[in-house]
Every structure is written in C-alpha cells, then in structure tokens.
PDB file of C-alpha atoms in Angstrom:
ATOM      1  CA  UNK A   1     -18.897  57.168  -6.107  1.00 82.00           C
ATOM      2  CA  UNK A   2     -19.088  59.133  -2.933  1.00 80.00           C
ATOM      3  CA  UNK A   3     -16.298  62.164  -3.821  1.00 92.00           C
ATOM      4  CA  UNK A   4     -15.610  65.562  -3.044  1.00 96.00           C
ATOM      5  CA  UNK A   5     -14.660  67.711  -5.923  1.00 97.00           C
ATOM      6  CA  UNK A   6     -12.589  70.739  -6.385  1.00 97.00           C
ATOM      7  CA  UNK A   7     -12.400  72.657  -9.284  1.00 97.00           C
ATOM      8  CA  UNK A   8      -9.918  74.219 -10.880  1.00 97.00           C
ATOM      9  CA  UNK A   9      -7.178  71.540  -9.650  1.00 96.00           C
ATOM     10  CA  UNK A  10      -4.361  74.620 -10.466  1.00 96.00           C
ATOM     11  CA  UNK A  11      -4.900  78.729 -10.986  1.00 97.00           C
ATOM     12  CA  UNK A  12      -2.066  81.120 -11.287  1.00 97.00           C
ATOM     13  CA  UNK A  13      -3.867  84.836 -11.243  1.00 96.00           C
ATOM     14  CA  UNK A  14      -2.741  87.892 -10.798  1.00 96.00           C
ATOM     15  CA  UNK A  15      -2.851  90.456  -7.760  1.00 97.00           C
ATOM     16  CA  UNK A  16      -6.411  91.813  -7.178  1.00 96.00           C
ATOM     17  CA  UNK A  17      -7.897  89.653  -9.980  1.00 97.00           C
ATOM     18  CA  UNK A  18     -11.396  88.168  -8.410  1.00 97.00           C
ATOM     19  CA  UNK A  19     -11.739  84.406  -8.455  1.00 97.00           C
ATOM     20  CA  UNK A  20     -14.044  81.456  -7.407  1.00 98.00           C
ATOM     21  CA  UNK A  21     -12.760  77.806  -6.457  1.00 98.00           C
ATOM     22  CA  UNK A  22     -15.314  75.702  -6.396  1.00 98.00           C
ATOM     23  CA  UNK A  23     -16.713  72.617  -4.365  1.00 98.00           C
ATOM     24  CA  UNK A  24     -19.237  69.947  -4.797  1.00 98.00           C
ATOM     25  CA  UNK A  25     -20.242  66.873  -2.900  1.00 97.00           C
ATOM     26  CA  UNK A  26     -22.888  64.393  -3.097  1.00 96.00           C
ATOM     27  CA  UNK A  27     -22.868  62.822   0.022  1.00 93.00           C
ATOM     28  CA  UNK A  28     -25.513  64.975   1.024  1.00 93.00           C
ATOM     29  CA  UNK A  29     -23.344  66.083   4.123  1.00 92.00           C
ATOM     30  CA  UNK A  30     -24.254  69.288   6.435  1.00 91.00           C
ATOM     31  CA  UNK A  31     -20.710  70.305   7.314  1.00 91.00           C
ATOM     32  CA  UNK A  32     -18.783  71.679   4.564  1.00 94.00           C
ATOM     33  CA  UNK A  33     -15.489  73.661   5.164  1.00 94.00           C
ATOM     34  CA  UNK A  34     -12.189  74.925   3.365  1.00 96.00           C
ATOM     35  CA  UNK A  35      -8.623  74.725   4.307  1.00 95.00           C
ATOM     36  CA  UNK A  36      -5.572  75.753   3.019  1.00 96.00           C
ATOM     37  CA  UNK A  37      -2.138  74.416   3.905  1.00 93.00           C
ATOM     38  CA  UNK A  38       0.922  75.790   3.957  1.00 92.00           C
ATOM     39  CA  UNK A  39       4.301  74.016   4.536  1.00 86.00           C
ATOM     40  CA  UNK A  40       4.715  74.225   8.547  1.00 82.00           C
ATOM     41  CA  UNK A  41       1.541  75.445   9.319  1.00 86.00           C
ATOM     42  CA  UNK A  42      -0.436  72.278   8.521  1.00 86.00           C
ATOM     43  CA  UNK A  43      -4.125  72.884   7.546  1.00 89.00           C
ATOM     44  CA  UNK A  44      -6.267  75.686   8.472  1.00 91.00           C
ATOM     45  CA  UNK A  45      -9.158  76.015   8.334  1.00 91.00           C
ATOM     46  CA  UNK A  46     -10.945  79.148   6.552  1.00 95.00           C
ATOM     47  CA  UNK A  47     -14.865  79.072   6.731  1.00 95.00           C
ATOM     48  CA  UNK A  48     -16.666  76.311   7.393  1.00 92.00           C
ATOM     49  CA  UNK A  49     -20.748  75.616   6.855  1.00 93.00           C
ATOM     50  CA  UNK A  50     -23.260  73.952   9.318  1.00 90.00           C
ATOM     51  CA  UNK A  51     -26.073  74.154   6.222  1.00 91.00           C
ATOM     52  CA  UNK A  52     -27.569  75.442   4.058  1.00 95.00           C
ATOM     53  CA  UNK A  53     -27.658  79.508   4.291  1.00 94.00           C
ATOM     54  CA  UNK A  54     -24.881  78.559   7.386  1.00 93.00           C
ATOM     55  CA  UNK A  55     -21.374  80.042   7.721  1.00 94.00           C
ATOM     56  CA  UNK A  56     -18.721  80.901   9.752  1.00 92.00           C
ATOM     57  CA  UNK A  57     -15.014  82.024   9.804  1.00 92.00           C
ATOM     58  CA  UNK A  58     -12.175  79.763  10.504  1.00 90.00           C
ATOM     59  CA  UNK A  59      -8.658  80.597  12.015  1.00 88.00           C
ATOM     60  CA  UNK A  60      -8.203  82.483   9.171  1.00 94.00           C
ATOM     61  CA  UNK A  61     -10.780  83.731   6.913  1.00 96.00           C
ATOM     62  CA  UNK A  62      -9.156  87.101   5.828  1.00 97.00           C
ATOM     63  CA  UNK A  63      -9.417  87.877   2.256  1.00 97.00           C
ATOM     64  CA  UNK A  64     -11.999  85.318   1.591  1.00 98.00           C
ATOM     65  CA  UNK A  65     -15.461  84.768   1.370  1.00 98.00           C
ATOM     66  CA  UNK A  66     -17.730  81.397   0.849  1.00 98.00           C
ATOM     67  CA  UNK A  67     -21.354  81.270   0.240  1.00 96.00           C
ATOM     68  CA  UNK A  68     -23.696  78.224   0.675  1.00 97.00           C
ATOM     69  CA  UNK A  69     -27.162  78.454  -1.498  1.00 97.00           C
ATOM     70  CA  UNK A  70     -27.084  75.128  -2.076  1.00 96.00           C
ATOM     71  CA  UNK A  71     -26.577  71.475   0.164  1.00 96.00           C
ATOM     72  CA  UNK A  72     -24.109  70.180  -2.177  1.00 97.00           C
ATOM     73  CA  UNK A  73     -22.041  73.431  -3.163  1.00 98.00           C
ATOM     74  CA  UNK A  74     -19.281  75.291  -1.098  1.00 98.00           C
ATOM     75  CA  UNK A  75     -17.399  77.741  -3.483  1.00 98.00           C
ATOM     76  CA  UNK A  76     -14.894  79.640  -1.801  1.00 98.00           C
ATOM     77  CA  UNK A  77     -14.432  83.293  -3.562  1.00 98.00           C
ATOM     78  CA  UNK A  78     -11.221  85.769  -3.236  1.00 97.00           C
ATOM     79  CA  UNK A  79     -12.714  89.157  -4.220  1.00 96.00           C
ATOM     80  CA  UNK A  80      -9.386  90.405  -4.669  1.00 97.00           C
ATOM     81  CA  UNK A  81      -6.338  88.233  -3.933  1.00 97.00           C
ATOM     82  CA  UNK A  82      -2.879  88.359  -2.854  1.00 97.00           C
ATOM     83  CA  UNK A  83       0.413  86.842  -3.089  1.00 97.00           C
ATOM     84  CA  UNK A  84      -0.016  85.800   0.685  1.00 96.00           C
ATOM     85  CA  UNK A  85      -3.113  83.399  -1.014  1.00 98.00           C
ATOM     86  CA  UNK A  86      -0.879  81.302  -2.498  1.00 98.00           C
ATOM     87  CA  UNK A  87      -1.411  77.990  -0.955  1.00 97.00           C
ATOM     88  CA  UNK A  88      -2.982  74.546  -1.359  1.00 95.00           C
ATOM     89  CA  UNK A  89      -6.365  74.524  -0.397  1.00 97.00           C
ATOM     90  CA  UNK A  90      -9.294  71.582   0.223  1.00 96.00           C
ATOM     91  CA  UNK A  91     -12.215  71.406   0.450  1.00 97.00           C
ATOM     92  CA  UNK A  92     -13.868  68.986   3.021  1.00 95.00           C
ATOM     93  CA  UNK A  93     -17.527  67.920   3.968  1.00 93.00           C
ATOM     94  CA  UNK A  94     -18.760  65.865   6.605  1.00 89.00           C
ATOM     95  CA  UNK A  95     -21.909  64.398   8.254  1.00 85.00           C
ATOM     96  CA  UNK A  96     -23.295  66.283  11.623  1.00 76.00           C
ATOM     97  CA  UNK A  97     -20.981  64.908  14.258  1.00 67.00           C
ATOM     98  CA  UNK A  98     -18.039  63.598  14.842  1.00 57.00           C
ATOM     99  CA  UNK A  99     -17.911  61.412  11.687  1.00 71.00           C
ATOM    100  CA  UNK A 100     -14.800  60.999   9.024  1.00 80.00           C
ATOM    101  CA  UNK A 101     -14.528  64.483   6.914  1.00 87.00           C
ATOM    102  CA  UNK A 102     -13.980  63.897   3.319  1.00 92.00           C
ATOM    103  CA  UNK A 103     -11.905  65.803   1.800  1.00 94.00           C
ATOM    104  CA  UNK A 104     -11.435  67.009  -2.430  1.00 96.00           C
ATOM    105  CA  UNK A 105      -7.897  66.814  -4.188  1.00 94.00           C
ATOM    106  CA  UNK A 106      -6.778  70.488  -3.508  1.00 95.00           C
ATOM    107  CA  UNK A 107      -6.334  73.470  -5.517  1.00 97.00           C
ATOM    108  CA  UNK A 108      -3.005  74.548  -5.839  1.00 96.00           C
ATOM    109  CA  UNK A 109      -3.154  78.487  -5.685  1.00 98.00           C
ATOM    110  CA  UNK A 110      -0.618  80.786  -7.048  1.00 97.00           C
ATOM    111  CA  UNK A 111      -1.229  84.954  -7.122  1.00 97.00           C
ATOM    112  CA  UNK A 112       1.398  86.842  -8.508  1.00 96.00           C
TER     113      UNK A 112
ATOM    114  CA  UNK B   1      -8.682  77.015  23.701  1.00 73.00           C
ATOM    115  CA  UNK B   2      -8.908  74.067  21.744  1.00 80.00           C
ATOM    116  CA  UNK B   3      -5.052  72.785  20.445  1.00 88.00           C
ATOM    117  CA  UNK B   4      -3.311  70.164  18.427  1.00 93.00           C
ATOM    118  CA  UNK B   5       0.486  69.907  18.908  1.00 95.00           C
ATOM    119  CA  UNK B   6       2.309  67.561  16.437  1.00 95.00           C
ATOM    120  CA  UNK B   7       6.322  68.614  18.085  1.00 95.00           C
ATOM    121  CA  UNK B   8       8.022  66.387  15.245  1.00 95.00           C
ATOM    122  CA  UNK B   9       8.177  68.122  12.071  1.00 93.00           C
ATOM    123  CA  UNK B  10      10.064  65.335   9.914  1.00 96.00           C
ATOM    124  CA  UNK B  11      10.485  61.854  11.598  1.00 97.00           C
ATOM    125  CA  UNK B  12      12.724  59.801   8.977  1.00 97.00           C
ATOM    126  CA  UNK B  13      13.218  55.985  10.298  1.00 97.00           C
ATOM    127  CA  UNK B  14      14.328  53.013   8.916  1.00 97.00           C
ATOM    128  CA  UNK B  15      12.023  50.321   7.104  1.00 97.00           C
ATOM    129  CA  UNK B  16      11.254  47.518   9.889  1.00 97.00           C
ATOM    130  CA  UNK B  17      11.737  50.268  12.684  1.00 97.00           C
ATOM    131  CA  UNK B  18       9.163  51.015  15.129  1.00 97.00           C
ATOM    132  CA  UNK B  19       7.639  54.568  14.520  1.00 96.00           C
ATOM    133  CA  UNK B  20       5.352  56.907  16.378  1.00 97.00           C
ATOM    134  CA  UNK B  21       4.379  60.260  15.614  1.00 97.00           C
ATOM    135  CA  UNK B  22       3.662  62.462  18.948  1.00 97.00           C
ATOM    136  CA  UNK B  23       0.012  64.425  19.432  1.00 97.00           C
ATOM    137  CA  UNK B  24      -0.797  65.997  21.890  1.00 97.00           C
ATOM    138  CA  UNK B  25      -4.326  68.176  22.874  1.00 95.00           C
ATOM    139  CA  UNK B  26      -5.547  70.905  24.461  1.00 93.00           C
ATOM    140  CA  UNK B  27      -9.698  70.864  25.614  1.00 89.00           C
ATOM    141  CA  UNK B  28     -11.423  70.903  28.526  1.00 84.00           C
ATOM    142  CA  UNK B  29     -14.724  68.981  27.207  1.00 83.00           C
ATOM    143  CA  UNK B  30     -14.276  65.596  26.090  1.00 82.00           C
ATOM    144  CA  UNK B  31     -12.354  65.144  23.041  1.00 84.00           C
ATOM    145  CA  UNK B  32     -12.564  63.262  19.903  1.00 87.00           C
ATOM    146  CA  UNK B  33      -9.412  62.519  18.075  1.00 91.00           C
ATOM    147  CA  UNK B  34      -8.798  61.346  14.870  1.00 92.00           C
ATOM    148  CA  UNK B  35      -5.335  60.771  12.465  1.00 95.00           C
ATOM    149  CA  UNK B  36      -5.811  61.796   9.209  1.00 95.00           C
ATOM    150  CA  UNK B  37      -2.800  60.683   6.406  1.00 96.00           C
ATOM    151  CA  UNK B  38      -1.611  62.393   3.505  1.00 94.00           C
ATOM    152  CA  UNK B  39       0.587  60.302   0.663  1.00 94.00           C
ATOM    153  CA  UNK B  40       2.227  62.314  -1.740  1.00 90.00           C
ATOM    154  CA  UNK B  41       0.155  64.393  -4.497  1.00 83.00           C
ATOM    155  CA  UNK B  42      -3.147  62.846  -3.055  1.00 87.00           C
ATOM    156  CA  UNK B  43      -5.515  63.839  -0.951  1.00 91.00           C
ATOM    157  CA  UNK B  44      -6.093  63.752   2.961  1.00 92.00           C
ATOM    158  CA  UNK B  45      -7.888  60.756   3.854  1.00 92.00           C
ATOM    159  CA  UNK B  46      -9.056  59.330   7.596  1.00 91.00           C
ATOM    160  CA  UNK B  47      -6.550  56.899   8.787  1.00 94.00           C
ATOM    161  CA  UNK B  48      -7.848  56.466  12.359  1.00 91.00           C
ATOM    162  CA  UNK B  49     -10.251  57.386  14.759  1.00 88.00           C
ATOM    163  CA  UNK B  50      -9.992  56.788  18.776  1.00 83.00           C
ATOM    164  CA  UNK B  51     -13.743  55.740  19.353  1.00 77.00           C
ATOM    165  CA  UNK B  52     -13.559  52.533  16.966  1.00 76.00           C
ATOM    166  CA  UNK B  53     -10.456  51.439  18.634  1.00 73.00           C
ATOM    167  CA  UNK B  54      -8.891  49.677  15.537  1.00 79.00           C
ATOM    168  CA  UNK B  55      -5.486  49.175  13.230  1.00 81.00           C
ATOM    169  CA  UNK B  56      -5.626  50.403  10.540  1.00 84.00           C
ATOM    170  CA  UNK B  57      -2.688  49.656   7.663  1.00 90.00           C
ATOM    171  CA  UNK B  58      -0.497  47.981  11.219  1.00 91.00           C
ATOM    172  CA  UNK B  59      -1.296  51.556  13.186  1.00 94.00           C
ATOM    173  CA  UNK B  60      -2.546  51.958  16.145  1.00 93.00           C
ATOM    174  CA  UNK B  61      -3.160  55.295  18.976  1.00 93.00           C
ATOM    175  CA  UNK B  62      -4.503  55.093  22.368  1.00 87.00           C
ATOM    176  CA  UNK B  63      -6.096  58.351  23.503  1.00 89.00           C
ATOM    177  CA  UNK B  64      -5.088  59.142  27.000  1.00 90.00           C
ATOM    178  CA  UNK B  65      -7.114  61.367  28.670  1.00 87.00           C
ATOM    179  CA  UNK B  66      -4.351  61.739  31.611  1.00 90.00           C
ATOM    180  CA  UNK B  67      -1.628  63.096  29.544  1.00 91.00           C
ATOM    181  CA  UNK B  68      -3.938  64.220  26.777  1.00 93.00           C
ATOM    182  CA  UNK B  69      -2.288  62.704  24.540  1.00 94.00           C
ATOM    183  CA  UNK B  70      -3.096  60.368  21.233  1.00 95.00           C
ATOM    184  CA  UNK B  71       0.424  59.297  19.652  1.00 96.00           C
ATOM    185  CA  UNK B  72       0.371  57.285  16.275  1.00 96.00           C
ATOM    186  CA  UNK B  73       2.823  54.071  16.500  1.00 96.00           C
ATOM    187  CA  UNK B  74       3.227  51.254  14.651  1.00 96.00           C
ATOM    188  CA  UNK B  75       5.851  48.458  15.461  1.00 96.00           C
ATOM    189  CA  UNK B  76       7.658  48.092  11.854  1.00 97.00           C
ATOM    190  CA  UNK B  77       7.517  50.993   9.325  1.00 97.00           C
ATOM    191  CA  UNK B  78       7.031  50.263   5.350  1.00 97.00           C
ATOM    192  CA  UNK B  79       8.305  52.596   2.904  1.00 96.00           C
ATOM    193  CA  UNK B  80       4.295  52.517   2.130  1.00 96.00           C
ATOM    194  CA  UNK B  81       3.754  54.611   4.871  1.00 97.00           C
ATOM    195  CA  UNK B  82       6.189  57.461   3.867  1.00 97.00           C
ATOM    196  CA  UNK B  83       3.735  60.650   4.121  1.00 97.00           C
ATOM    197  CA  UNK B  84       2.491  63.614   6.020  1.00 95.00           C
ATOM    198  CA  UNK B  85       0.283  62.589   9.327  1.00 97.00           C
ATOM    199  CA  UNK B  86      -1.862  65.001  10.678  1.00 96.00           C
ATOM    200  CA  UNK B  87      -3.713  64.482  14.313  1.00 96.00           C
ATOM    201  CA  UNK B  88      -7.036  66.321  14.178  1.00 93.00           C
ATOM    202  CA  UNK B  89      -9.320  66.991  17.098  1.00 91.00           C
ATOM    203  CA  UNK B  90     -13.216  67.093  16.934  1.00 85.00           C
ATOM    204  CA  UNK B  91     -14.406  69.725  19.672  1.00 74.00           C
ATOM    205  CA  UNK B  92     -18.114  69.876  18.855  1.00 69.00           C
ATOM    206  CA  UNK B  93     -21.030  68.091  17.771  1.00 61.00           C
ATOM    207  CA  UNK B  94     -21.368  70.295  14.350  1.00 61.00           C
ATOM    208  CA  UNK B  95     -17.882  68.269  13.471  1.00 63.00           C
ATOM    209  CA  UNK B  96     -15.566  70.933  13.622  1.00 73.00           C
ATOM    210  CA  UNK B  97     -11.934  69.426  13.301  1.00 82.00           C
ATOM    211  CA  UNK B  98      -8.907  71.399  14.686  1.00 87.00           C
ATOM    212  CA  UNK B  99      -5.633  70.133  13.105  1.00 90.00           C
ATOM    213  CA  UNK B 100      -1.545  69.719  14.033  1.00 93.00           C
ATOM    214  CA  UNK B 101       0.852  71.150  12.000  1.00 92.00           C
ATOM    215  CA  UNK B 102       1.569  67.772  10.827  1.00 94.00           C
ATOM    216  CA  UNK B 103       4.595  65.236  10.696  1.00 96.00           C
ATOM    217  CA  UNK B 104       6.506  64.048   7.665  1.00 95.00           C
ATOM    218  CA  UNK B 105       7.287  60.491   7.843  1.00 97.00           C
ATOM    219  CA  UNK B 106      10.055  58.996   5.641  1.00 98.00           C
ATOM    220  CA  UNK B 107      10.890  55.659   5.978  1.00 97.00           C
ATOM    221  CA  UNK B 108      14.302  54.880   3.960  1.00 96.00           C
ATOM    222  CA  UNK B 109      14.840  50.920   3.388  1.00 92.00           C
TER     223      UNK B 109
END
C-alpha cells in the first residue's frame, strides 16, 4: 500500500530535550517536506527536500533541522525544543511536479 | 509573493444547503491550485485539483485567472463533508505547495 508514515504518532518531552520524528515513504517520490499546523495558522511548511542530499527551509524552519541520506527517509530533528514546538506536524511527499502530495497521519507534539 | 487567502474561518450551514468555501491567490506565473480536505483525526488528503476539471464527492472549483480566485462549492452539503478545507497553491515545478489557513465546515442536519 502506497503510505506515508510518521513515527511516533504522540511525544510529550521536555524543554531542551533533543528529539527525532521520523518519516518514511515508499512511493519512491523526490519531494518530501514537513508541516506543522497550528489552529488559525493552517499548515506551514518547515523544510522541504527536492532529493536526495536536497534541502531547504520553509516559512518557518526555526528550531529545526531535517536531513535526507536516503530517497525514502525525511526525519525531522529538534536539537533542543520549546514549548512554542508544540504543534501537529505531517509529513508529506510528492512526485516532481505538480502532482497530489501525500501526506502521513501527524505527530502530535507537546514540549513542556 | 506567492499567497493563499481562505477569509472564512468556520462556515457552519445546514445539511441540503449550498456551500462554498472562498480562496483566493496571489502569483504572478501561472498557478496551479489544488483543495486538499481534512476529516476529523485523519489525515490531509487531495480532494481536488483545477487541471483535471472534475467533482469529486458532489464538489466542484473553477479557477479564475481574472479574479484569481478558486472557490470550493457544492450545491447540497452532507454532514459527510463536515471538516477542515484547505486551498493549496503549486508555484513551481519541484511541487512546492503554499497553503490557506483553512476553513472549518460544519454542516448541522
């Protein structure tokens, strides 16, 4: 089944604590990017990857970081997070192009 | 700079109403736009895009260049369709989406 994942599904941490959400897909898409939304702010995006060894920021990619060694993988790593991190966040991959994005089930973020 | 306005925050209508949800873009290139729908506890899924001009679950948007402009309407609302709508625009051909705030709809029978 073609699927996004996103694990965990829920993390509460605490302030400063360093943490990695992860994200697979096996579509074998390029585009790979993360999101989190926040009630009135819709979705924004963070970082988002053309490839392989490709990334860029987002609108906001402040207090994040993302790495792409692999096609499949996207993990999305807080080196030291904050209660302004709490948030839902996706994951989403797509073909090059203007194709339909795919997104993962969201992890639900909460930094105390 | 590239824009998505959704101006309705909650839209609550009545089940056999009509119901359209209000997008509007900013871009000078040419734009591709897309709706994407969120039902409760689930996750964000493509509902409709403007280039394959088709209704999907009884919706329907027309992009208009003119006003840019690509509202969401569908003649009578189901409680089915109770969720959060986001408009999304595609800017690039990496695939780059930028999204609305997005608009609750709740349909009450």
């Amino acid at each position: 089944e073609a699927q996004v994942t996103q694990n965990p599904r829920y993390l509460i941490t605490v302030t400063g604590k360093k943490l990695t959400v992860t994200c697979s897909q096996n579509m074998n898409h390029e585009y790979m990017s993360w999101y989190r939304q926040d009630p009135g702010l819709g979705l924004r995006q963070i970082y988002y990857s053309m490839n392989v060894e490709v990334t860029d920021k987002g609108d906001v990619p402040e207090g994040y970081k993302v790495s792409r060694k692999e096609k499949r993988n996207f993990p999305l790593i807080l080196e030291s997070p904050s209660p302004n991190q709490t948030s839902l966040y996706f994951c989403a991959s797509r073909r090059t192009g203007n194709s339909e994005q795919y997104f993962g089930p969201g992890t639900r973020l909460t930094v105390t | 700079a590239q824009r998505v306005t959704q101006p309705e925050k909650l839209l609550s209508v009545f089940k056999g109403a009509p119901v359209e949800l209000k997008c509007n873009y900013s871009y000078s290139g040419s734009p591709e736009l897309f709706w994407y729908v969120q039902y409760s506890r689930q996750r964000l899924q493509l509902l409709l895009r403007h280039i394959s001009r088709e209704s999907i679950k009884g919706f329907t948007a027309d992009l208009n260049k003119g006003e840019t402009s690509f509202h969401l309407k569908k003649p009578f609302a189901q409680e089915e369709d109770s969720a959060m709508y986001y408009c999304a625009l595609g800017t690039d051909s990496w695939g780059k989406l930028q999204f609305g705030a997005g608009t609750q709809v709740v349909v009450t029978p």
